[in-house]
PDB file of C-alpha atoms in Angstrom:
ATOM      1  CA  MET A  87      -0.932 -14.540 -40.159  1.00 43.00           C
ATOM      2  CA  LYS A  88       0.097 -13.678 -35.726  1.00 43.00           C
ATOM      3  CA  SER A  89      -2.694 -12.979 -33.901  1.00 42.00           C
ATOM      4  CA  LYS A  90      -2.930 -10.377 -31.036  1.00 41.00           C
ATOM      5  CA  ILE A  91      -1.415 -12.242 -29.000  1.00 37.00           C
ATOM      6  CA  GLU A  92       1.941 -12.844 -30.163  1.00 39.00           C
ATOM      7  CA  ASN A  93       1.854  -9.085 -32.072  1.00 43.00           C
ATOM      8  CA  GLN A  94       2.109  -7.344 -28.229  1.00 38.00           C
ATOM      9  CA  LYS A  95       4.407  -9.768 -27.601  1.00 35.00           C
ATOM     10  CA  SER A  96       6.724  -8.037 -30.444  1.00 37.00           C
ATOM     11  CA  GLU A  97       6.217  -4.907 -29.542  1.00 38.00           C
ATOM     12  CA  MET A  98       6.793  -5.679 -26.079  1.00 32.00           C
ATOM     13  CA  ASP A  99      10.057  -6.753 -26.596  1.00 34.00           C
ATOM     14  CA  LYS A 100      11.101  -3.225 -27.956  1.00 35.00           C
ATOM     15  CA  ALA A 101      10.134  -1.903 -24.449  1.00 35.00           C
ATOM     16  CA  VAL A 102      12.022  -4.729 -21.882  1.00 36.00           C
ATOM     17  CA  HIS A 103      14.439  -2.571 -19.513  1.00 36.00           C
ATOM     18  CA  PRO A 104      17.299  -3.878 -18.636  1.00 37.00           C
ATOM     19  CA  PRO A 105      18.068  -6.219 -16.310  1.00 37.00           C
ATOM     20  CA  CYS A 106      17.458  -5.916 -13.170  1.00 48.00           C
ATOM     21  CA  GLY A 107      19.987  -4.374 -10.683  1.00 43.00           C
ATOM     22  CA  GLY A 108      17.602  -3.456  -7.788  1.00 57.00           C
ATOM     23  CA  CYS A 109      14.659  -2.022  -9.655  1.00 72.00           C
ATOM     24  CA  CYS A 110      11.575  -0.893  -8.050  1.00 81.00           C
ATOM     25  CA  THR A 111       8.149   0.230  -8.371  1.00 87.00           C
ATOM     26  CA  ARG A 112       7.197   3.093  -5.975  1.00 88.00           C
ATOM     27  CA  LEU A 113       4.358   5.359  -5.419  1.00 92.00           C
ATOM     28  CA  SER A 114       4.867   8.246  -3.689  1.00 92.00           C
ATOM     29  CA  GLY A 115       2.458  10.515  -2.028  1.00 94.00           C
ATOM     30  CA  PHE A 116      -0.437   8.259  -3.040  1.00 96.00           C
ATOM     31  CA  GLY A 117      -3.865   8.946  -1.861  1.00 96.00           C
ATOM     32  CA  VAL A 118      -7.812   8.611  -2.726  1.00 97.00           C
ATOM     33  CA  SER A 119     -10.677  10.704  -2.089  1.00 95.00           C
ATOM     34  CA  ILE A 120     -14.006  11.143  -3.327  1.00 90.00           C
ATOM     35  CA  GLY A 121     -15.679  14.093  -1.850  1.00 89.00           C
ATOM     36  CA  SER A 122     -14.668  15.185   1.389  1.00 90.00           C
ATOM     37  CA  ASN A 123     -14.517  11.366   2.562  1.00 93.00           C
ATOM     38  CA  THR A 124     -10.337  10.301   2.653  1.00 94.00           C
ATOM     39  CA  ILE A 125      -9.500   7.126   1.115  1.00 96.00           C
ATOM     40  CA  LEU A 126      -6.658   6.302   1.206  1.00 97.00           C
ATOM     41  CA  LYS A 127      -3.412   8.921   2.586  1.00 96.00           C
ATOM     42  CA  ASP A 128       0.146   9.175   2.003  1.00 94.00           C
ATOM     43  CA  ILE A 129       1.136   5.812   0.629  1.00 96.00           C
ATOM     44  CA  ASN A 130       4.735   5.960  -0.185  1.00 94.00           C
ATOM     45  CA  LEU A 131       6.779   3.095  -0.194  1.00 90.00           C
ATOM     46  CA  HIS A 132       8.544   0.975  -3.120  1.00 82.00           C
ATOM     47  CA  VAL A 133       8.490  -3.736  -3.740  1.00 86.00           C
ATOM     48  CA  HIS A 134      12.147  -4.503  -5.361  1.00 85.00           C
ATOM     49  CA  CYS A 135      11.339  -7.131  -8.567  1.00 85.00           C
ATOM     50  CA  GLY A 136      10.928 -10.351  -7.154  1.00 86.00           C
ATOM     51  CA  GLU A 137       9.064  -9.473  -4.174  1.00 89.00           C
ATOM     52  CA  LEU A 138       5.610 -10.372  -3.022  1.00 93.00           C
ATOM     53  CA  THR A 139       4.216  -7.991  -0.371  1.00 95.00           C
ATOM     54  CA  ALA A 140       1.095  -9.237   1.052  1.00 96.00           C
ATOM     55  CA  ILE A 141      -1.311  -6.593   2.303  1.00 98.00           C
ATOM     56  CA  ILE A 142      -3.704  -7.107   5.506  1.00 97.00           C
ATOM     57  CA  GLY A 143      -5.935  -4.663   6.972  1.00 97.00           C
ATOM     58  CA  PRO A 144     -10.019  -4.477   8.192  1.00 96.00           C
ATOM     59  CA  ASN A 145     -12.938  -3.503   5.960  1.00 94.00           C
ATOM     60  CA  GLY A 146     -12.640  -0.527   4.191  1.00 94.00           C
ATOM     61  CA  ALA A 147      -9.654  -0.069   4.905  1.00 96.00           C
ATOM     62  CA  GLY A 148      -8.693   1.356   1.552  1.00 96.00           C
ATOM     63  CA  LYS A 149      -7.343  -2.251   0.213  1.00 97.00           C
ATOM     64  CA  THR A 150      -8.646  -3.094  -2.639  1.00 96.00           C
ATOM     65  CA  THR A 151      -8.945   0.714  -3.263  1.00 96.00           C
ATOM     66  CA  LEU A 152      -5.222   1.332  -3.457  1.00 97.00           C
ATOM     67  CA  LEU A 153      -4.910  -1.924  -6.717  1.00 97.00           C
ATOM     68  CA  ARG A 154      -8.053   0.182  -8.751  1.00 95.00           C
ATOM     69  CA  ALA A 155      -5.977   3.057  -8.137  1.00 96.00           C
ATOM     70  CA  MET A 156      -2.722   1.098  -9.036  1.00 95.00           C
ATOM     71  CA  ILE A 157      -4.357   0.410 -12.508  1.00 95.00           C
ATOM     72  CA  GLY A 158      -6.018   3.840 -13.196  1.00 93.00           C
ATOM     73  CA  GLU A 159      -9.619   2.498 -12.287  1.00 94.00           C
ATOM     74  CA  ILE A 160     -10.153   5.555  -9.642  1.00 94.00           C
ATOM     75  CA  PRO A 161      -8.649   9.412  -9.804  1.00 95.00           C
ATOM     76  CA  HIS A 162      -5.955   9.607  -7.353  1.00 96.00           C
ATOM     77  CA  ARG A 163      -3.433  11.856  -6.008  1.00 96.00           C
ATOM     78  CA  GLY A 164       0.606  11.172  -5.879  1.00 95.00           C
ATOM     79  CA  GLU A 165       3.044   8.633  -8.397  1.00 92.00           C
ATOM     80  CA  LEU A 166       3.278   5.747  -9.439  1.00 92.00           C
ATOM     81  CA  HIS A 167       6.027   5.001 -11.365  1.00 86.00           C
ATOM     82  CA  PHE A 168       8.867   2.125 -12.409  1.00 83.00           C
ATOM     83  CA  VAL A 169      12.840   3.141 -11.194  1.00 79.00           C
ATOM     84  CA  HIS A 170      15.521   1.816 -12.802  1.00 70.00           C
ATOM     85  CA  SER A 171      18.602   0.744  -9.991  1.00 64.00           C
ATOM     86  CA  ASP A 172      20.464   3.771 -11.521  1.00 65.00           C
ATOM     87  CA  GLY A 173      17.815   5.929 -10.061  1.00 67.00           C
ATOM     88  CA  SER A 174      15.887   6.771 -14.437  1.00 69.00           C
ATOM     89  CA  SER A 175      12.673   6.495 -14.236  1.00 71.00           C
ATOM     90  CA  PHE A 176      11.487   3.587 -16.765  1.00 70.00           C
ATOM     91  CA  GLY A 177       7.721   5.641 -16.055  1.00 77.00           C
ATOM     92  CA  LYS A 178       4.855   3.857 -15.789  1.00 80.00           C
ATOM     93  CA  PRO A 179       5.466  -0.181 -14.549  1.00 85.00           C
ATOM     94  CA  ARG A 180       3.073  -2.642 -16.757  1.00 89.00           C
ATOM     95  CA  ILE A 181       0.795  -3.878 -14.433  1.00 94.00           C
ATOM     96  CA  GLY A 182      -1.736  -7.217 -13.893  1.00 95.00           C
ATOM     97  CA  TYR A 183      -4.522  -6.961 -12.101  1.00 96.00           C
ATOM     98  CA  VAL A 184      -6.473 -10.033 -11.242  1.00 95.00           C
ATOM     99  CA  PRO A 185      -9.910  -8.625  -9.171  1.00 92.00           C
ATOM    100  CA  GLN A 186     -11.747  -9.890  -6.426  1.00 86.00           C
ATOM    101  CA  LYS A 187     -13.923 -12.178  -9.009  1.00 79.00           C
ATOM    102  CA  LEU A 188     -15.594 -12.410 -12.084  1.00 79.00           C
ATOM    103  CA  ASP A 189     -19.434 -12.638 -12.638  1.00 80.00           C
ATOM    104  CA  ILE A 190     -19.878 -14.699 -14.767  1.00 83.00           C
ATOM    105  CA  ASP A 191     -23.418 -15.766 -16.499  1.00 83.00           C
ATOM    106  CA  LYS A 192     -23.917 -19.239 -14.939  1.00 81.00           C
ATOM    107  CA  THR A 193     -26.443 -20.224 -18.586  1.00 85.00           C
ATOM    108  CA  SER A 194     -23.506 -18.130 -20.765  1.00 87.00           C
ATOM    109  CA  PRO A 195     -22.142 -20.885 -22.925  1.00 90.00           C
ATOM    110  CA  VAL A 196     -19.002 -18.873 -23.146  1.00 90.00           C
ATOM    111  CA  SER A 197     -15.555 -21.001 -22.971  1.00 93.00           C
ATOM    112  CA  VAL A 198     -12.343 -20.359 -21.816  1.00 94.00           C
ATOM    113  CA  LEU A 199     -10.514 -20.219 -25.094  1.00 93.00           C
ATOM    114  CA  ASP A 200     -13.885 -17.890 -25.839  1.00 90.00           C
ATOM    115  CA  LEU A 201     -12.243 -15.610 -23.116  1.00 90.00           C
ATOM    116  CA  PHE A 202      -9.261 -14.986 -23.949  1.00 89.00           C
ATOM    117  CA  SER A 203      -9.837 -15.217 -28.380  1.00 85.00           C
ATOM    118  CA  SER A 204     -11.936 -11.905 -27.960  1.00 81.00           C
ATOM    119  CA  LEU A 205      -9.159  -9.646 -25.519  1.00 78.00           C
ATOM    120  CA  ASN A 206      -6.788 -11.361 -27.997  1.00 71.00           C
ATOM    121  CA  SER A 207      -7.974 -11.868 -31.366  1.00 66.00           C
ATOM    122  CA  LYS A 208      -7.955  -9.474 -34.021  1.00 67.00           C
ATOM    123  CA  PHE A 209     -11.806 -11.266 -35.676  1.00 62.00           C
ATOM    124  CA  PRO A 210     -14.281 -11.095 -34.292  1.00 63.00           C
ATOM    125  CA  LEU A 211     -15.061 -13.669 -32.301  1.00 61.00           C
ATOM    126  CA  TRP A 212     -18.655 -14.896 -34.227  1.00 60.00           C
ATOM    127  CA  LEU A 213     -15.824 -15.555 -37.016  1.00 60.00           C
ATOM    128  CA  GLY A 214     -14.694 -18.345 -34.716  1.00 68.00           C
ATOM    129  CA  HIS A 215     -11.206 -19.445 -33.569  1.00 71.00           C
ATOM    130  CA  VAL A 216      -7.555 -19.079 -34.980  1.00 76.00           C
ATOM    131  CA  PRO A 217      -5.658 -21.814 -35.116  1.00 82.00           C
ATOM    132  CA  ALA A 218      -3.234 -19.456 -33.882  1.00 83.00           C
ATOM    133  CA  ASP A 219      -5.118 -17.940 -31.312  1.00 85.00           C
ATOM    134  CA  ARG A 220      -5.806 -21.708 -29.683  1.00 89.00           C
ATOM    135  CA  ARG A 221      -1.867 -21.876 -29.531  1.00 91.00           C
ATOM    136  CA  SER A 222      -1.470 -19.114 -27.899  1.00 90.00           C
ATOM    137  CA  SER A 223      -3.839 -19.350 -25.485  1.00 92.00           C
ATOM    138  CA  ILE A 224      -2.922 -22.659 -24.150  1.00 94.00           C
ATOM    139  CA  GLU A 225       0.590 -22.054 -24.130  1.00 93.00           C
ATOM    140  CA  MET A 226      -0.422 -18.919 -21.769  1.00 93.00           C
ATOM    141  CA  LEU A 227      -2.622 -21.174 -20.159  1.00 96.00           C
ATOM    142  CA  LYS A 228       0.689 -23.746 -19.375  1.00 95.00           C
ATOM    143  CA  MET A 229       2.032 -21.201 -17.325  1.00 92.00           C
ATOM    144  CA  VAL A 230      -0.878 -20.940 -14.544  1.00 94.00           C
ATOM    145  CA  GLU A 231      -1.237 -25.235 -14.554  1.00 93.00           C
ATOM    146  CA  ALA A 232      -4.754 -24.228 -16.300  1.00 95.00           C
ATOM    147  CA  GLU A 233      -4.120 -25.579 -20.306  1.00 96.00           C
ATOM    148  CA  GLU A 234      -6.684 -28.547 -19.089  1.00 97.00           C
ATOM    149  CA  TYR A 235      -9.593 -25.481 -18.900  1.00 97.00           C
ATOM    150  CA  ILE A 236      -9.291 -24.709 -22.229  1.00 96.00           C
ATOM    151  CA  ASP A 237     -12.004 -25.281 -23.708  1.00 95.00           C
ATOM    152  CA  MET A 238     -14.448 -26.362 -20.266  1.00 96.00           C
ATOM    153  CA  LYS A 239     -17.184 -22.948 -20.228  1.00 95.00           C
ATOM    154  CA  LEU A 240     -16.619 -20.253 -17.472  1.00 94.00           C
ATOM    155  CA  SER A 241     -19.837 -21.135 -15.350  1.00 92.00           C
ATOM    156  CA  GLN A 242     -18.092 -24.641 -15.318  1.00 94.00           C
ATOM    157  CA  LEU A 243     -15.670 -23.639 -13.721  1.00 94.00           C
ATOM    158  CA  SER A 244     -15.069 -23.582  -9.909  1.00 91.00           C
ATOM    159  CA  CYS A 245     -13.416 -20.115  -7.712  1.00 89.00           C
ATOM    160  CA  GLY A 246      -9.931 -21.939  -8.215  1.00 90.00           C
ATOM    161  CA  GLN A 247      -9.909 -22.529 -11.134  1.00 93.00           C
ATOM    162  CA  MET A 248     -11.567 -19.288 -12.610  1.00 93.00           C
ATOM    163  CA  GLN A 249      -8.733 -17.175 -10.617  1.00 92.00           C
ATOM    164  CA  ARG A 250      -5.657 -19.884 -12.554  1.00 94.00           C
ATOM    165  CA  VAL A 251      -7.505 -18.170 -15.614  1.00 95.00           C
ATOM    166  CA  MET A 252      -7.236 -14.916 -14.583  1.00 94.00           C
ATOM    167  CA  LEU A 253      -4.080 -15.346 -14.009  1.00 95.00           C
ATOM    168  CA  ALA A 254      -2.948 -16.671 -17.198  1.00 95.00           C
ATOM    169  CA  LEU A 255      -4.886 -13.602 -18.568  1.00 93.00           C
ATOM    170  CA  ALA A 256      -2.836 -10.835 -16.042  1.00 94.00           C
ATOM    171  CA  LEU A 257       0.741 -12.497 -17.168  1.00 92.00           C
ATOM    172  CA  SER A 258       0.252 -11.248 -20.719  1.00 86.00           C
ATOM    173  CA  PRO A 259       1.636  -9.272 -21.346  1.00 87.00           C
ATOM    174  CA  THR A 260       4.447 -10.187 -18.731  1.00 88.00           C
ATOM    175  CA  PRO A 261       3.841  -6.772 -15.992  1.00 90.00           C
ATOM    176  CA  ASP A 262       6.482  -5.463 -13.706  1.00 87.00           C
ATOM    177  CA  LEU A 263       3.774  -4.878 -11.533  1.00 93.00           C
ATOM    178  CA  LEU A 264       1.220  -8.195 -10.985  1.00 95.00           C
ATOM    179  CA  LEU A 265      -1.987  -7.126  -8.382  1.00 97.00           C
ATOM    180  CA  LEU A 266      -4.380 -10.053  -6.726  1.00 97.00           C
ATOM    181  CA  ASP A 267      -6.722  -8.816  -4.405  1.00 96.00           C
ATOM    182  CA  GLU A 268      -8.130 -11.751  -2.913  1.00 94.00           C
ATOM    183  CA  PRO A 269      -6.950 -14.157  -4.991  1.00 92.00           C
ATOM    184  CA  ILE A 270      -7.857 -17.362  -2.756  1.00 88.00           C
ATOM    185  CA  ALA A 271     -11.198 -16.397  -1.528  1.00 87.00           C
ATOM    186  CA  GLY A 272     -13.888 -19.369  -1.754  1.00 86.00           C
ATOM    187  CA  VAL A 273     -10.897 -21.394  -3.262  1.00 89.00           C
ATOM    188  CA  ASP A 274     -10.253 -24.482  -1.213  1.00 88.00           C
ATOM    189  CA  ARG A 275      -7.167 -26.204   0.296  1.00 88.00           C
ATOM    190  CA  THR A 276      -5.586 -27.659  -2.238  1.00 89.00           C
ATOM    191  CA  GLY A 277      -6.515 -24.811  -4.838  1.00 88.00           C
ATOM    192  CA  ILE A 278      -5.400 -22.643  -2.368  1.00 90.00           C
ATOM    193  CA  GLU A 279      -1.627 -24.641  -1.678  1.00 89.00           C
ATOM    194  CA  VAL A 280      -1.396 -24.667  -6.355  1.00 90.00           C
ATOM    195  CA  PHE A 281      -2.070 -21.241  -6.111  1.00 91.00           C
ATOM    196  CA  TYR A 282       0.455 -20.632  -3.917  1.00 90.00           C
ATOM    197  CA  ARG A 283       2.693 -22.937  -5.851  1.00 91.00           C
ATOM    198  CA  ILE A 284       2.218 -20.911  -9.205  1.00 92.00           C
ATOM    199  CA  VAL A 285       2.555 -17.447  -7.576  1.00 91.00           C
ATOM    200  CA  SER A 286       5.664 -18.631  -6.647  1.00 88.00           C
ATOM    201  CA  ARG A 287       7.274 -19.995  -8.739  1.00 89.00           C
ATOM    202  CA  MET A 288       6.014 -17.164 -11.155  1.00 87.00           C
ATOM    203  CA  ARG A 289       7.933 -14.756  -9.643  1.00 86.00           C
ATOM    204  CA  HIS A 290      10.908 -16.900  -9.589  1.00 82.00           C
ATOM    205  CA  GLU A 291      10.834 -16.911 -13.174  1.00 84.00           C
ATOM    206  CA  PHE A 292       9.749 -13.357 -14.260  1.00 84.00           C
ATOM    207  CA  ASP A 293      11.484 -11.286 -11.568  1.00 84.00           C
ATOM    208  CA  LEU A 294       7.648  -9.733 -10.875  1.00 87.00           C
ATOM    209  CA  SER A 295       6.443  -7.607  -8.106  1.00 90.00           C
ATOM    210  CA  ILE A 296       3.528  -8.637  -6.531  1.00 94.00           C
ATOM    211  CA  PHE A 297       1.181  -7.067  -4.471  1.00 96.00           C
ATOM    212  CA  LEU A 298      -1.609  -9.783  -2.415  1.00 97.00           C
ATOM    213  CA  ILE A 299      -4.235  -9.042  -0.542  1.00 97.00           C
ATOM    214  CA  SER A 300      -5.490 -11.334   1.931  1.00 94.00           C
ATOM    215  CA  HIS A 301      -7.407 -11.817   5.085  1.00 90.00           C
ATOM    216  CA  ASP A 302      -5.817 -15.492   4.736  1.00 89.00           C
ATOM    217  CA  ILE A 303      -3.173 -13.631   7.524  1.00 90.00           C
ATOM    218  CA  SER A 304      -2.027 -17.398   8.489  1.00 85.00           C
ATOM    219  CA  ASP A 305      -1.536 -18.101   5.471  1.00 86.00           C
ATOM    220  CA  VAL A 306      -0.505 -15.727   3.410  1.00 90.00           C
ATOM    221  CA  ALA A 307       1.879 -15.285   6.108  1.00 91.00           C
ATOM    222  CA  ASN A 308       3.909 -18.579   4.991  1.00 88.00           C
ATOM    223  CA  PHE A 309       4.335 -16.492   1.330  1.00 88.00           C
ATOM    224  CA  ALA A 310       5.149 -13.382   1.794  1.00 92.00           C
ATOM    225  CA  ASP A 311       8.196 -11.481   2.201  1.00 91.00           C
ATOM    226  CA  ARG A 312       6.835  -8.440   3.691  1.00 93.00           C
ATOM    227  CA  MET A 313       3.362  -7.660   4.534  1.00 95.00           C
ATOM    228  CA  LEU A 314       1.707  -3.998   4.537  1.00 96.00           C
ATOM    229  CA  LEU A 315      -0.166  -3.252   7.359  1.00 97.00           C
ATOM    230  CA  LEU A 316      -3.350  -0.711   5.502  1.00 97.00           C
ATOM    231  CA  ASN A 317      -6.325   1.080   7.590  1.00 97.00           C
ATOM    232  CA  ARG A 318      -6.225   4.606   5.181  1.00 96.00           C
ATOM    233  CA  SER A 319      -2.632   4.874   5.181  1.00 96.00           C
ATOM    234  CA  ILE A 320      -0.216   2.752   6.168  1.00 97.00           C
ATOM    235  CA  VAL A 321       0.374   1.653   9.873  1.00 96.00           C
ATOM    236  CA  CYS A 322       3.006  -0.674   9.471  1.00 96.00           C
ATOM    237  CA  ASP A 323       5.288  -2.072   6.940  1.00 95.00           C
ATOM    238  CA  GLY A 324       8.056  -4.984   7.704  1.00 93.00           C
ATOM    239  CA  THR A 325       9.047  -8.657   7.374  1.00 93.00           C
ATOM    240  CA  PRO A 326       5.449 -10.631   8.115  1.00 93.00           C
ATOM    241  CA  ALA A 327       7.187 -11.825  11.853  1.00 92.00           C
ATOM    242  CA  HIS A 328       7.188  -8.183  12.117  1.00 93.00           C
ATOM    243  CA  VAL A 329       4.082  -6.507  11.333  1.00 94.00           C
ATOM    244  CA  LEU A 330       1.830 -10.056  12.785  1.00 94.00           C
ATOM    245  CA  SER A 331       3.929  -9.428  16.310  1.00 93.00           C
ATOM    246  CA  SER A 332       3.297  -5.738  16.061  1.00 94.00           C
ATOM    247  CA  PRO A 333       0.790  -4.653  18.836  1.00 95.00           C
ATOM    248  CA  GLU A 334      -0.553  -2.627  15.799  1.00 95.00           C
ATOM    249  CA  THR A 335      -2.052  -5.072  14.317  1.00 95.00           C
ATOM    250  CA  LYS A 336      -3.368  -6.607  18.000  1.00 94.00           C
ATOM    251  CA  GLN A 337      -4.993  -3.432  17.858  1.00 94.00           C
ATOM    252  CA  ILE A 338      -7.093  -3.308  14.788  1.00 95.00           C
ATOM    253  CA  PHE A 339      -7.819  -7.317  14.875  1.00 93.00           C
ATOM    254  CA  GLY A 340      -8.312  -7.880  18.464  1.00 91.00           C
ATOM    255  CA  VAL A 341      -6.704 -11.247  18.016  1.00 87.00           C
ATOM    256  CA  ASP A 342      -2.573 -12.720  18.603  1.00 85.00           C
ATOM    257  CA  PHE A 343      -1.386 -13.324  15.135  1.00 84.00           C
ATOM    258  CA  SER A 344       2.327 -12.913  17.110  1.00 76.00           C
ATOM    259  CA  SER A 345       2.828 -17.187  16.275  1.00 72.00           C
ATOM    260  CA  ALA A 346       1.606 -17.364  12.219  1.00 67.00           C
ATOM    261  CA  GLY A 347       4.120 -15.026  11.791  1.00 52.00           C
ATOM    262  CA  ALA A 348       6.963 -16.014  13.680  1.00 45.00           C
ATOM    263  CA  GLY A 349       6.651 -19.596  12.816  1.00 43.00           C
ATOM    264  CA  SER A 350       6.847 -18.084   9.044  1.00 47.00           C
ATOM    265  CA  LYS A 351      10.051 -19.013   6.656  1.00 47.00           C
ATOM    266  CA  ASN A 352       9.479 -15.649   5.686  1.00 47.00           C
ATOM    267  CA  GLU A 353      11.494 -14.070   9.085  1.00 44.00           C
ATOM    268  CA  LYS A 354      14.247 -13.034   6.215  1.00 42.00           C
ATOM    269  CA  PRO A 355      12.482 -11.809   3.161  1.00 41.00           C
ATOM    270  CA  PHE A 356      12.676 -13.484  -0.533  1.00 39.00           C
ATOM    271  CA  VAL A 357      14.011 -11.093  -1.814  1.00 40.00           C
ATOM    272  CA  GLU A 358      17.865 -10.197   0.309  1.00 40.00           C
ATOM    273  CA  ARG A 359      18.538  -6.956   1.308  1.00 38.00           C
ATOM    274  CA  HIS A 360      20.950  -4.252  -1.022  1.00 40.00           C
ATOM    275  CA  ASN A 361      21.238  -1.073  -1.858  1.00 42.00           C
ATOM    276  CA  CYS A 362      18.619   0.453  -3.351  1.00 49.00           C
ATOM    277  CA  PRO A 363      20.185   3.708  -5.192  1.00 45.00           C
ATOM    278  CA  THR A 364      16.903   4.501  -6.443  1.00 47.00           C
ATOM    279  CA  CYS A 365      14.899   5.283  -3.766  1.00 47.00           C
ATOM    280  CA  GLY A 366      17.377   7.267  -0.627  1.00 46.00           C
ATOM    281  CA  ASN A 367      15.515   6.619   2.456  1.00 37.00           C
ATOM    282  CA  CYS A 368      12.153   6.013   1.194  1.00 38.00           C
ATOM    283  CA  ILE A 369       9.555   3.684   3.663  1.00 35.00           C
ATOM    284  CA  GLY A 370      11.632   0.354   3.372  1.00 38.00           C
ATOM    285  CA  HIS A 371      14.828   1.655   3.753  1.00 36.00           C
ATOM    286  CA  ASP A 372      15.702   4.313   6.674  1.00 34.00           C
ATOM    287  CA  SER A 373      17.851   2.576   9.275  1.00 32.00           C
ATOM    288  CA  ASP A 374      15.229   2.955  12.111  1.00 36.00           C
ATOM    289  CA  ASN A 375      12.420   0.971  10.628  1.00 35.00           C
ATOM    290  CA  PRO A 376      11.985  -2.376  11.970  1.00 31.00           C
ATOM    291  CA  PHE A 377      12.001  -4.372   7.755  1.00 33.00           C
ATOM    292  CA  ASP A 378      15.678  -2.346   7.641  1.00 35.00           C
ATOM    293  CA  GLY A 379      15.280  -2.429   4.610  1.00 33.00           C
ATOM    294  CA  PHE A 380      17.387  -3.981   1.163  1.00 31.00           C
ATOM    295  CA  ASP A 381      21.211  -2.799   2.186  1.00 30.00           C
ATOM    296  CA  LYS A 382      23.385  -6.184   2.407  1.00 28.00           C
ATOM    297  CA  LEU A 383      22.863  -7.855  -0.983  1.00 30.00           C
ATOM    298  CA  THR A 384      24.056  -8.872  -3.853  1.00 26.00           C
ATOM    299  CA  THR A 385      21.508  -8.524  -6.482  1.00 31.00           C
ATOM    300  CA  SER A 386      22.606 -11.582  -8.864  1.00 35.00           C
ATOM    301  CA  LYS A 387      19.711 -13.852  -8.433  1.00 35.00           C
ATOM    302  CA  LEU A 388      17.701 -10.809  -9.811  1.00 35.00           C
ATOM    303  CA  ARG A 389      19.743  -9.875 -12.402  1.00 37.00           C
ATOM    304  CA  ALA A 390      19.256 -13.071 -13.602  1.00 40.00           C
ATOM    305  CA  GLY A 391      16.303 -13.486 -13.130  1.00 40.00           C
ATOM    306  CA  ARG A 392      15.201 -10.253 -15.387  1.00 43.00           C
ATOM    307  CA  SER A 393      18.300 -10.959 -17.633  1.00 43.00           C
ATOM    308  CA  GLN A 394      16.202 -14.895 -18.380  1.00 43.00           C
ATOM    309  CA  ARG A 395      13.234 -13.279 -19.069  1.00 41.00           C
ATOM    310  CA  THR A 396      14.503 -10.643 -21.033  1.00 40.00           C
ATOM    311  CA  ASP A 397      15.688 -12.853 -23.239  1.00 43.00           C
ATOM    312  CA  GLY A 398      13.074 -15.494 -23.571  1.00 42.00           C
ATOM    313  CA  ARG A 399      11.053 -12.546 -24.298  1.00 37.00           C
ATOM    314  CA  ARG A 400      13.570 -11.580 -27.179  1.00 37.00           C
ATOM    315  CA  GLN A 401      13.104 -15.162 -28.327  1.00 43.00           C
ATOM    316  CA  GLN A 402      10.290 -15.311 -28.863  1.00 41.00           C
TER     317      GLN A 402
END
């Protein structure tokens, strides 16, 4: 008997979009208001497959609100669409989400396997675990190098271990867009390096678009292709080197981060520049924009990545 996870993958195979030729996730006129208080306004951008976009900004800038609105947890204005390279809309993207933290009762006996089974099994947890659920859960955890946590209690996990467990859950079914809300908060240096290594591998293997909120600006500058400075609206958008050396960043934070951006490996984005027929002159494609987006790339890497991901799913 198939587990719920296996059934989800089977259903997902039927909905897989074609191999990537420059697909993107587009936000148009995105905004959030609570009563008369405007939290976010005029968010217009798109993120291409395989691109890691870091979101930075002061406290209260609306960073977490943006992610929560994207997953539908908060009412919002505007639209969120996944768009094919030919300009046709695929509808809303599949989204994986890792929140800042998961509050766990320290006295709870719930294990990692219990968590996965409760979310993915068609049977009540009190009936016990079926072998198929255990196998599926282990395979999910292997993606994030966390299979050894399968029988550990959630209350025993460190911050870094918990984030990897949550990441495994967010990657099933494989999303088009992965949202990470301060995933390394409270994680030690070794855990940070492991987490970024895993995320980097995931986006290469699955051609994921990733939004990552971080207050650790120096670290994230070394991994991001693109950076957004958010303060209720997009204040600055570009490579980490551009954003961190901008006067807007210095004005908001009162700190000169230019050395953090200028020395990063991502002065040139991982997602090389290419024609994008899906979105015209939106943010990131205007020739006057310092990001000067996506005007010269052959998309063979992205197309191969998306095709490999699609073929892999269909063989499951």
